[in-house]
mmCIF file of C-alpha atoms in Angstrom:
data_model
loop_
_atom_site.group_PDB
_atom_site.id
_atom_site.type_symbol
_atom_site.label_atom_id
_atom_site.label_comp_id
_atom_site.label_asym_id
_atom_site.label_seq_id
_atom_site.Cartn_x
_atom_site.Cartn_y
_atom_site.Cartn_z
ATOM 1 C CA UNK Q 1 0.070 1.143 26.797
ATOM 2 C CA UNK Q 2 -1.777 -1.897 28.109
ATOM 3 C CA UNK Q 3 -3.398 -4.220 25.623
ATOM 4 C CA UNK Q 4 -6.679 -3.841 26.803
ATOM 5 C CA UNK Q 5 -6.196 0.117 26.680
ATOM 6 C CA UNK Q 6 -4.770 -0.121 23.181
ATOM 7 C CA UNK Q 7 -8.022 -1.921 21.951
ATOM 8 C CA UNK Q 8 -10.098 0.589 24.134
ATOM 9 C CA UNK Q 9 -9.063 3.767 22.611
ATOM 10 C CA UNK Q 10 -9.854 3.386 19.086
ATOM 11 C CA UNK Q 11 -13.332 2.608 19.948
ATOM 12 C CA UNK Q 12 -13.499 5.514 22.211
ATOM 13 C CA UNK Q 13 -12.212 7.862 19.510
ATOM 14 C CA UNK Q 14 -14.960 6.313 17.320
ATOM 15 C CA UNK Q 15 -17.571 7.301 19.677
ATOM 16 C CA UNK Q 16 -18.314 3.688 20.592
ATOM 17 C CA UNK Q 17 -17.509 3.711 24.620
ATOM 18 C CA UNK Q 18 -20.505 4.904 26.065
ATOM 19 C CA UNK Q 19 -20.733 7.216 29.399
ATOM 20 C CA UNK Q 20 -17.014 6.023 30.030
ATOM 21 C CA UNK Q 21 -15.861 7.320 26.850
ATOM 22 C CA UNK Q 22 -17.838 10.712 26.969
ATOM 23 C CA UNK Q 23 -16.404 11.224 30.480
ATOM 24 C CA UNK Q 24 -12.815 10.742 29.082
ATOM 25 C CA UNK Q 25 -13.463 12.919 26.154
ATOM 26 C CA UNK Q 26 -14.480 15.931 28.598
ATOM 27 C CA UNK Q 27 -11.721 14.888 30.976
ATOM 28 C CA UNK Q 28 -8.867 15.405 28.291
ATOM 29 C CA UNK Q 29 -10.226 18.388 26.569
ATOM 30 C CA UNK Q 30 -7.581 20.520 28.350
ATOM 31 C CA UNK Q 31 -4.930 18.077 27.221
ATOM 32 C CA UNK Q 32 -6.085 18.269 23.722
ATOM 33 C CA UNK Q 33 -5.869 22.373 24.023
ATOM 34 C CA UNK Q 34 -2.095 21.717 25.271
ATOM 35 C CA UNK Q 35 -1.205 19.396 22.514
ATOM 36 C CA UNK Q 36 -2.821 21.903 19.901
ATOM 37 C CA UNK Q 37 -0.724 24.727 21.403
ATOM 38 C CA UNK Q 38 2.413 22.627 21.495
ATOM 39 C CA UNK Q 39 1.963 21.708 17.948
ATOM 40 C CA UNK Q 40 1.200 25.139 16.619
ATOM 41 C CA UNK Q 41 4.407 26.729 18.426
ATOM 42 C CA UNK Q 42 6.693 23.968 16.487
ATOM 43 C CA UNK Q 43 5.121 24.760 13.428
ATOM 44 C CA UNK Q 44 5.749 28.396 13.969
ATOM 45 C CA UNK Q 45 9.488 27.728 15.158
ATOM 46 C CA UNK Q 46 9.722 25.715 11.643
ATOM 47 C CA UNK Q 47 8.084 28.511 9.756
ATOM 48 C CA UNK Q 48 10.431 31.260 11.483
ATOM 49 C CA UNK Q 49 13.602 29.617 11.159
ATOM 50 C CA UNK Q 50 14.101 28.887 15.040
ATOM 51 C CA UNK Q 51 14.162 25.418 14.045
ATOM 52 C CA UNK Q 52 15.885 24.519 11.176
ATOM 53 C CA UNK Q 53 15.214 21.988 8.220
ATOM 54 C CA UNK Q 54 18.206 20.226 6.600
ATOM 55 C CA UNK Q 55 18.256 20.076 2.815
ATOM 56 C CA UNK Q 56 18.846 16.524 1.649
ATOM 57 C CA UNK Q 57 21.526 15.185 -1.072
ATOM 58 C CA UNK Q 58 18.746 14.046 -3.323
ATOM 59 C CA UNK Q 59 14.938 14.801 -3.789
ATOM 60 C CA UNK Q 60 12.617 14.121 -0.983
ATOM 61 C CA UNK Q 61 8.948 13.252 -1.612
ATOM 62 C CA UNK Q 62 7.396 13.286 1.741
ATOM 63 C CA UNK Q 63 3.915 11.156 2.099
ATOM 64 C CA UNK Q 64 1.843 11.592 5.393
ATOM 65 C CA UNK Q 65 -1.393 12.233 6.891
ATOM 66 C CA UNK Q 66 -2.898 14.222 9.843
ATOM 67 C CA UNK Q 67 -4.005 11.258 12.064
ATOM 68 C CA UNK Q 68 -2.297 8.393 13.513
ATOM 69 C CA UNK Q 69 -3.293 5.954 10.802
ATOM 70 C CA UNK Q 70 -5.717 4.295 8.481
ATOM 71 C CA UNK Q 71 -5.291 6.899 5.424
ATOM 72 C CA UNK Q 72 -3.265 4.375 3.360
ATOM 73 C CA UNK Q 73 0.110 5.902 3.541
ATOM 74 C CA UNK Q 74 2.061 2.753 2.842
ATOM 75 C CA UNK Q 75 0.435 1.596 -0.229
ATOM 76 C CA UNK Q 76 0.198 4.984 -1.435
ATOM 77 C CA UNK Q 77 4.046 5.321 -1.118
ATOM 78 C CA UNK Q 78 4.642 2.203 -2.799
ATOM 79 C CA UNK Q 79 2.605 3.168 -5.585
ATOM 80 C CA UNK Q 80 4.719 6.551 -5.828
ATOM 81 C CA UNK Q 81 8.079 4.201 -5.549
ATOM 82 C CA UNK Q 82 6.796 2.155 -8.590
ATOM 83 C CA UNK Q 83 5.732 5.300 -10.576
ATOM 84 C CA UNK Q 84 9.355 6.615 -9.975
ATOM 85 C CA UNK Q 85 10.808 3.390 -11.145
ATOM 86 C CA UNK Q 86 8.693 3.893 -14.387
ATOM 87 C CA UNK Q 87 10.225 7.313 -14.633
ATOM 88 C CA UNK Q 88 13.850 5.396 -14.863
ATOM 89 C CA UNK Q 89 14.756 6.514 -11.270
ATOM 90 C CA UNK Q 90 16.243 4.798 -8.128
ATOM 91 C CA UNK Q 91 13.974 5.443 -5.315
ATOM 92 C CA UNK Q 92 14.267 4.438 -1.782
ATOM 93 C CA UNK Q 93 11.688 4.532 1.138
ATOM 94 C CA UNK Q 94 12.911 6.061 4.341
ATOM 95 C CA UNK Q 95 10.602 5.757 7.415
ATOM 96 C CA UNK Q 96 11.055 5.545 11.311
ATOM 97 C CA UNK Q 97 10.187 1.879 11.483
ATOM 98 C CA UNK Q 98 7.408 2.157 14.170
ATOM 99 C CA UNK Q 99 6.352 -0.968 13.526
ATOM 100 C CA UNK Q 100 8.329 -4.150 11.761
ATOM 101 C CA UNK Q 101 5.257 -4.449 9.580
ATOM 102 C CA UNK Q 102 5.925 -1.321 7.553
ATOM 103 C CA UNK Q 103 9.409 -2.415 6.713
ATOM 104 C CA UNK Q 104 8.211 -5.975 5.413
ATOM 105 C CA UNK Q 105 5.149 -4.419 3.588
ATOM 106 C CA UNK Q 106 7.206 -2.028 1.641
ATOM 107 C CA UNK Q 107 9.732 -4.899 0.950
ATOM 108 C CA UNK Q 108 7.155 -7.194 -0.276
ATOM 109 C CA UNK Q 109 5.426 -4.578 -2.460
ATOM 110 C CA UNK Q 110 8.388 -3.157 -4.198
ATOM 111 C CA UNK Q 111 11.491 -5.991 -3.744
ATOM 112 C CA UNK Q 112 13.387 -3.592 -5.786
ATOM 113 C CA UNK Q 113 13.244 -0.597 -3.689
ATOM 114 C CA UNK Q 114 15.501 -0.315 -0.503
ATOM 115 C CA UNK Q 115 13.797 0.163 2.793
ATOM 116 C CA UNK Q 116 15.592 2.459 5.207
ATOM 117 C CA UNK Q 117 14.472 2.766 8.919
ATOM 118 C CA UNK Q 118 16.105 5.554 10.887
ATOM 119 C CA UNK Q 119 14.795 7.265 14.083
ATOM 120 C CA UNK Q 120 16.718 10.403 12.670
ATOM 121 C CA UNK Q 121 15.410 10.161 9.154
ATOM 122 C CA UNK Q 122 18.041 12.645 7.696
ATOM 123 C CA UNK Q 123 20.677 9.827 8.401
ATOM 124 C CA UNK Q 124 18.234 7.500 6.167
ATOM 125 C CA UNK Q 125 17.999 9.733 3.603
ATOM 126 C CA UNK Q 126 22.043 10.315 3.640
ATOM 127 C CA UNK Q 127 22.152 6.328 3.626
ATOM 128 C CA UNK Q 128 20.100 5.766 0.659
ATOM 129 C CA UNK Q 129 21.728 8.539 -1.312
ATOM 130 C CA UNK Q 130 25.235 6.970 -0.372
ATOM 131 C CA UNK Q 131 23.833 3.657 -1.871
ATOM 132 C CA UNK Q 132 23.164 4.806 -5.157
ATOM 133 C CA UNK Q 133 19.215 6.145 -4.728
ATOM 134 C CA UNK Q 134 18.440 9.283 -6.707
ATOM 135 C CA UNK Q 135 14.966 10.072 -4.981
ATOM 136 C CA UNK Q 136 13.733 9.250 -1.365
ATOM 137 C CA UNK Q 137 9.603 8.870 0.055
ATOM 138 C CA UNK Q 138 9.401 9.465 3.157
ATOM 139 C CA UNK Q 139 6.511 7.292 4.701
ATOM 140 C CA UNK Q 140 4.500 9.195 7.347
ATOM 141 C CA UNK Q 141 6.736 12.197 6.701
ATOM 142 C CA UNK Q 142 4.445 15.350 7.212
ATOM 143 C CA UNK Q 143 5.213 16.021 10.721
ATOM 144 C CA UNK Q 144 8.759 15.666 10.238
ATOM 145 C CA UNK Q 145 9.641 18.761 9.388
ATOM 146 C CA UNK Q 146 13.657 18.492 10.081
ATOM 147 C CA UNK Q 147 14.083 17.623 6.412
ATOM 148 C CA UNK Q 148 13.255 19.622 3.600
ATOM 149 C CA UNK Q 149 11.034 18.074 1.033
ATOM 150 C CA UNK Q 150 10.509 18.653 -2.533
ATOM 151 C CA UNK Q 151 7.324 17.308 -2.823
ATOM 152 C CA UNK Q 152 4.728 17.270 0.347
ATOM 153 C CA UNK Q 153 1.493 14.925 -0.047
ATOM 154 C CA UNK Q 154 -0.918 14.647 2.736
ATOM 155 C CA UNK Q 155 -3.590 11.767 2.614
ATOM 156 C CA UNK Q 156 -7.214 12.068 4.190
ATOM 157 C CA UNK Q 157 -9.268 9.004 4.086
ATOM 158 C CA UNK Q 158 -12.777 9.436 3.502
ATOM 159 C CA UNK Q 159 -13.911 6.561 5.029
ATOM 160 C CA UNK Q 160 -15.361 7.085 8.498
ATOM 161 C CA UNK Q 161 -15.017 10.950 7.669
ATOM 162 C CA UNK Q 162 -17.351 12.432 10.507
ATOM 163 C CA UNK Q 163 -16.186 15.959 10.137
ATOM 164 C CA UNK Q 164 -15.092 16.370 13.807
ATOM 165 C CA UNK Q 165 -11.458 16.764 14.365
ATOM 166 C CA UNK Q 166 -9.990 15.745 17.622
ATOM 167 C CA UNK Q 167 -6.466 16.188 18.458
ATOM 168 C CA UNK Q 168 -4.203 13.705 20.558
ATOM 169 C CA UNK Q 169 -4.967 12.461 23.106
ATOM 170 C CA UNK Q 170 -8.853 13.262 22.745
ATOM 171 C CA UNK Q 171 -8.618 11.923 19.148
ATOM 172 C CA UNK Q 172 -6.675 10.523 16.481
ATOM 173 C CA UNK Q 173 -5.710 13.647 14.792
ATOM 174 C CA UNK Q 174 -2.056 15.079 15.068
ATOM 175 C CA UNK Q 175 -3.065 18.523 13.687
ATOM 176 C CA UNK Q 176 -5.898 20.368 12.433
ATOM 177 C CA UNK Q 177 -7.214 20.820 8.900
ATOM 178 C CA UNK Q 178 -5.719 24.009 8.856
ATOM 179 C CA UNK Q 179 -2.097 22.293 8.286
ATOM 180 C CA UNK Q 180 -3.050 21.252 4.831
ATOM 181 C CA UNK Q 181 -1.655 24.865 3.909
ATOM 182 C CA UNK Q 182 1.444 23.371 4.294
ATOM 183 C CA UNK Q 183 1.055 20.674 1.642
ATOM 184 C CA UNK Q 184 1.553 20.629 -2.008
ATOM 185 C CA UNK Q 185 -0.788 17.989 -2.797
ATOM 186 C CA UNK Q 186 -3.965 16.430 -0.806
ATOM 187 C CA UNK Q 187 -4.954 13.024 -1.669
ATOM 188 C CA UNK Q 188 -8.454 12.011 -0.631
ATOM 189 C CA UNK Q 189 -8.290 8.073 -0.248
ATOM 190 C CA UNK Q 190 -11.290 5.409 0.132
ATOM 191 C CA UNK Q 191 -11.721 1.998 0.372
ATOM 192 C CA UNK Q 192 -15.272 1.388 0.825
ATOM 193 C CA UNK Q 193 -16.603 5.124 1.179
ATOM 194 C CA UNK Q 194 -19.237 6.040 -1.487
ATOM 195 C CA UNK Q 195 -19.188 8.926 -3.765
ATOM 196 C CA UNK Q 196 -21.274 11.373 -1.161
ATOM 197 C CA UNK Q 197 -18.737 10.905 1.638
ATOM 198 C CA UNK Q 198 -15.794 11.497 -0.713
ATOM 199 C CA UNK Q 199 -17.596 14.297 -1.981
ATOM 200 C CA UNK Q 200 -17.956 15.841 1.309
ATOM 201 C CA UNK Q 201 -14.210 15.604 2.075
ATOM 202 C CA UNK Q 202 -13.115 16.946 -0.733
ATOM 203 C CA UNK Q 203 -15.565 20.029 -0.275
ATOM 204 C CA UNK Q 204 -14.031 20.177 3.563
ATOM 205 C CA UNK Q 205 -10.356 20.028 1.947
ATOM 206 C CA UNK Q 206 -11.310 22.722 -0.671
ATOM 207 C CA UNK Q 207 -11.880 25.196 2.312
ATOM 208 C CA UNK Q 208 -7.737 24.890 2.893
ATOM 209 C CA UNK Q 209 -6.220 24.324 -0.486
ATOM 210 C CA UNK Q 210 -6.783 25.171 -4.256
ATOM 211 C CA UNK Q 211 -8.834 22.194 -5.789
ATOM 212 C CA UNK Q 212 -6.482 21.825 -8.427
ATOM 213 C CA UNK Q 213 -4.414 20.309 -5.592
ATOM 214 C CA UNK Q 214 -6.678 17.538 -4.508
ATOM 215 C CA UNK Q 215 -6.385 14.373 -5.763
ATOM 216 C CA UNK Q 216 -8.636 11.157 -5.379
ATOM 217 C CA UNK Q 217 -7.466 7.620 -5.261
ATOM 218 C CA UNK Q 218 -9.374 4.516 -4.201
ATOM 219 C CA UNK Q 219 -7.968 1.266 -2.672
ATOM 220 C CA UNK Q 220 -9.870 -1.429 -3.837
ATOM 221 C CA UNK Q 221 -9.268 -5.209 -3.208
ATOM 222 C CA UNK Q 222 -7.401 -7.015 -5.542
ATOM 223 C CA UNK Q 223 -6.744 -10.802 -5.658
ATOM 224 C CA UNK Q 224 -6.315 -13.027 -2.656
ATOM 225 C CA UNK Q 225 -3.187 -15.173 -2.331
ATOM 226 C CA UNK Q 226 -2.864 -18.301 -0.326
ATOM 227 C CA UNK Q 227 -0.335 -18.094 2.416
ATOM 228 C CA UNK Q 228 2.135 -21.287 2.271
ATOM 229 C CA UNK Q 229 2.598 -24.096 -0.225
ATOM 230 C CA UNK Q 230 5.014 -24.883 -2.868
ATOM 231 C CA UNK Q 231 3.181 -22.599 -5.328
ATOM 232 C CA UNK Q 232 0.934 -19.641 -5.287
ATOM 233 C CA UNK Q 233 -2.751 -20.011 -5.384
ATOM 234 C CA UNK Q 234 -4.551 -16.541 -6.459
ATOM 235 C CA UNK Q 235 -8.241 -16.116 -6.390
ATOM 236 C CA UNK Q 236 -10.360 -12.994 -7.527
ATOM 237 C CA UNK Q 237 -12.319 -11.329 -4.976
ATOM 238 C CA UNK Q 238 -15.474 -12.920 -6.329
ATOM 239 C CA UNK Q 239 -14.250 -16.368 -4.559
ATOM 240 C CA UNK Q 240 -15.414 -14.635 -1.231
ATOM 241 C CA UNK Q 241 -19.258 -14.429 -2.474
ATOM 242 C CA UNK Q 242 -21.058 -16.808 0.054
ATOM 243 C CA UNK Q 243 -18.204 -17.759 2.051
ATOM 244 C CA UNK Q 244 -18.015 -17.491 5.732
ATOM 245 C CA UNK Q 245 -14.664 -16.246 6.855
ATOM 246 C CA UNK Q 246 -12.607 -14.869 10.028
ATOM 247 C CA UNK Q 247 -11.188 -11.585 8.961
ATOM 248 C CA UNK Q 248 -7.801 -10.751 11.021
ATOM 249 C CA UNK Q 249 -6.520 -7.220 11.427
ATOM 250 C CA UNK Q 250 -3.929 -4.751 13.191
ATOM 251 C CA UNK Q 251 -5.628 -1.609 11.623
ATOM 252 C CA UNK Q 252 -5.903 1.711 12.966
ATOM 253 C CA UNK Q 253 -9.403 1.463 11.467
ATOM 254 C CA UNK Q 254 -10.354 -2.207 10.263
ATOM 255 C CA UNK Q 255 -13.883 -1.186 9.177
ATOM 256 C CA UNK Q 256 -13.302 -0.361 5.810
ATOM 257 C CA UNK Q 257 -11.449 -3.535 5.219
ATOM 258 C CA UNK Q 258 -14.490 -5.520 6.603
ATOM 259 C CA UNK Q 259 -16.825 -3.432 4.361
ATOM 260 C CA UNK Q 260 -14.607 -4.569 1.178
ATOM 261 C CA UNK Q 261 -14.989 -8.125 2.301
ATOM 262 C CA UNK Q 262 -18.824 -7.911 2.714
ATOM 263 C CA UNK Q 263 -19.073 -5.858 -0.494
ATOM 264 C CA UNK Q 264 -17.763 -9.326 -2.165
ATOM 265 C CA UNK Q 265 -20.306 -11.241 -0.348
ATOM 266 C CA UNK Q 266 -18.224 -12.633 2.074
ATOM 267 C CA UNK Q 267 -19.797 -13.381 5.857
ATOM 268 C CA UNK Q 268 -17.369 -11.713 8.030
ATOM 269 C CA UNK Q 269 -16.479 -12.289 11.532
ATOM 270 C CA UNK Q 270 -13.790 -9.651 12.682
ATOM 271 C CA UNK Q 271 -10.721 -10.258 15.016
ATOM 272 C CA UNK Q 272 -9.014 -6.992 15.338
ATOM 273 C CA UNK Q 273 -6.192 -6.457 16.959
ATOM 274 C CA UNK Q 274 -4.365 -3.015 17.828
ATOM 275 C CA UNK Q 275 -2.301 -1.019 15.104
ATOM 276 C CA UNK Q 276 0.952 -2.485 14.427
ATOM 277 C CA UNK Q 277 0.294 -5.397 16.652
ATOM 278 C CA UNK Q 278 3.071 -7.576 16.843
ATOM 279 C CA UNK Q 279 1.478 -11.200 16.628
ATOM 280 C CA UNK Q 280 2.854 -13.929 19.410
ATOM 281 C CA UNK Q 281 2.640 -17.617 19.272
ATOM 282 C CA UNK Q 282 -0.345 -17.548 21.656
ATOM 283 C CA UNK Q 283 -2.142 -15.238 18.889
ATOM 284 C CA UNK Q 284 -1.771 -17.386 16.404
ATOM 285 C CA UNK Q 285 -2.944 -20.416 17.952
ATOM 286 C CA UNK Q 286 -5.983 -18.259 19.406
ATOM 287 C CA UNK Q 287 -6.531 -17.236 15.635
ATOM 288 C CA UNK Q 288 -6.119 -20.843 14.431
ATOM 289 C CA UNK Q 289 -8.806 -22.446 17.024
ATOM 290 C CA UNK Q 290 -10.937 -19.436 16.227
ATOM 291 C CA UNK Q 291 -11.057 -19.866 12.577
ATOM 292 C CA UNK Q 292 -11.883 -23.585 12.492
ATOM 293 C CA UNK Q 293 -12.400 -24.695 8.810
ATOM 294 C CA UNK Q 294 -13.193 -21.287 7.383
ATOM 295 C CA UNK Q 295 -10.802 -19.270 5.421
ATOM 296 C CA UNK Q 296 -8.614 -16.833 7.288
ATOM 297 C CA UNK Q 297 -8.278 -13.084 5.345
ATOM 298 C CA UNK Q 298 -5.913 -10.528 6.292
ATOM 299 C CA UNK Q 299 -3.962 -7.771 4.704
ATOM 300 C CA UNK Q 300 -0.342 -7.952 3.847
ATOM 301 C CA UNK Q 301 0.509 -5.909 7.091
ATOM 302 C CA UNK Q 302 -0.796 -8.806 9.208
ATOM 303 C CA UNK Q 303 0.255 -11.865 6.722
ATOM 304 C CA UNK Q 304 4.176 -10.298 6.948
ATOM 305 C CA UNK Q 305 4.066 -11.801 10.469
ATOM 306 C CA UNK Q 306 1.588 -14.203 10.900
ATOM 307 C CA UNK Q 307 2.553 -16.449 8.263
ATOM 308 C CA UNK Q 308 5.371 -18.050 10.057
ATOM 309 C CA UNK Q 309 3.417 -18.491 13.251
ATOM 310 C CA UNK Q 310 0.100 -20.060 11.941
ATOM 311 C CA UNK Q 311 -0.403 -23.788 12.003
ATOM 312 C CA UNK Q 312 0.037 -25.166 8.231
ATOM 313 C CA UNK Q 313 -3.597 -26.356 8.477
ATOM 314 C CA UNK Q 314 -5.065 -22.653 8.380
ATOM 315 C CA UNK Q 315 -6.248 -21.963 5.234
ATOM 316 C CA UNK Q 316 -4.878 -18.316 5.325
ATOM 317 C CA UNK Q 317 -5.295 -15.798 2.409
ATOM 318 C CA UNK Q 318 -3.831 -12.274 1.838
ATOM 319 C CA UNK Q 319 -5.811 -9.561 0.157
ATOM 320 C CA UNK Q 320 -3.854 -7.100 -2.101
ATOM 321 C CA UNK Q 321 -4.868 -3.610 -2.287
ATOM 322 C CA UNK Q 322 -4.823 -2.043 -5.495
ATOM 323 C CA UNK Q 323 -4.515 1.680 -5.761
ATOM 324 C CA UNK Q 324 -6.175 3.812 -8.619
ATOM 325 C CA UNK Q 325 -5.859 7.420 -9.027
ATOM 326 C CA UNK Q 326 -9.447 8.225 -10.030
ATOM 327 C CA UNK Q 327 -8.861 12.062 -10.181
ATOM 328 C CA UNK Q 328 -6.456 14.125 -10.480
ATOM 329 C CA UNK Q 329 -3.576 11.751 -12.143
ATOM 330 C CA UNK Q 330 -2.137 14.290 -14.459
ATOM 331 C CA UNK Q 331 -1.603 16.687 -11.619
ATOM 332 C CA UNK Q 332 0.237 14.113 -9.537
ATOM 333 C CA UNK Q 333 2.381 12.949 -12.199
ATOM 334 C CA UNK Q 334 3.265 16.523 -12.996
ATOM 335 C CA UNK Q 335 3.954 17.228 -9.576
ATOM 336 C CA UNK Q 336 6.086 14.032 -9.055
ATOM 337 C CA UNK Q 337 8.137 15.335 -12.122
ATOM 338 C CA UNK Q 338 8.548 18.588 -11.030
ATOM 339 C CA UNK Q 339 9.921 17.494 -7.707
ATOM 340 C CA UNK Q 340 12.465 15.446 -9.474
ATOM 341 C CA UNK Q 341 13.935 18.382 -11.258
ATOM 342 C CA UNK Q 342 14.248 20.845 -8.567
#
């Protein structure tokens, strides 16, 4: 997909593309229905046994969502890996490796947790088991039904929730909400959404799964770490108050991150790149010219690629995201322990 189109599509999906976007939505309605039918047929084939799911040699915990990104899968999967470590287990992360940033981010969040990227993810699971892992977390695994899982967790974000579900290519959804019935747990996440938005999404999810299986999590801004230098400099989010910053993102939905920065009092200019953007030297020079003397802030997803490209004079800061389970923590812990014993 051409760079300009990659930038336009998310705006169109958000309803920000004007009459051109409305025309595209009308024109692609048949394609959406075709995609819906293909997804339904595939799921029926797995449900009936026509398509086979393989049993892995070690427990498998899947973390996925119904959309193309932005629900917090990577930080949640990393949190689960840390939790399993606390239980005394040897977890590994297995993913397809769609973007190199996913692998690098996992390795930075949990340096002691092996990360295996494999197009055929059952091969990644087998490799993890052969290397001594005793449980695997599938990052973005909900639609990957070729592997049986001992716990299926689906994430939905309350940030930007509109109540409208449009499937690909007409919207960012891979499956309808009815797919939640396959999940063992549904985790409603938020970065900047208020309690009303969370409550509305929880109510909608409750139409498809039992309320006892719904978990609520918050991804809050943690410390900012200065990029480069012999020593690591860290500051609290309050350091942003009153500062003009340039926020660089390569997120599917950058708005919640910007809202977090503004909630801390920052004056934010956004430089948004497509999801999983592979930053080039030219991009780095463009960013350096645009930021001037201001602080440059980004998530770890951008930092793992930009830190080696940015000129040393750029004042770059990486913003951490701290995951907190707000409701259902005991249910989540019990489900994780049960998956390990099955």
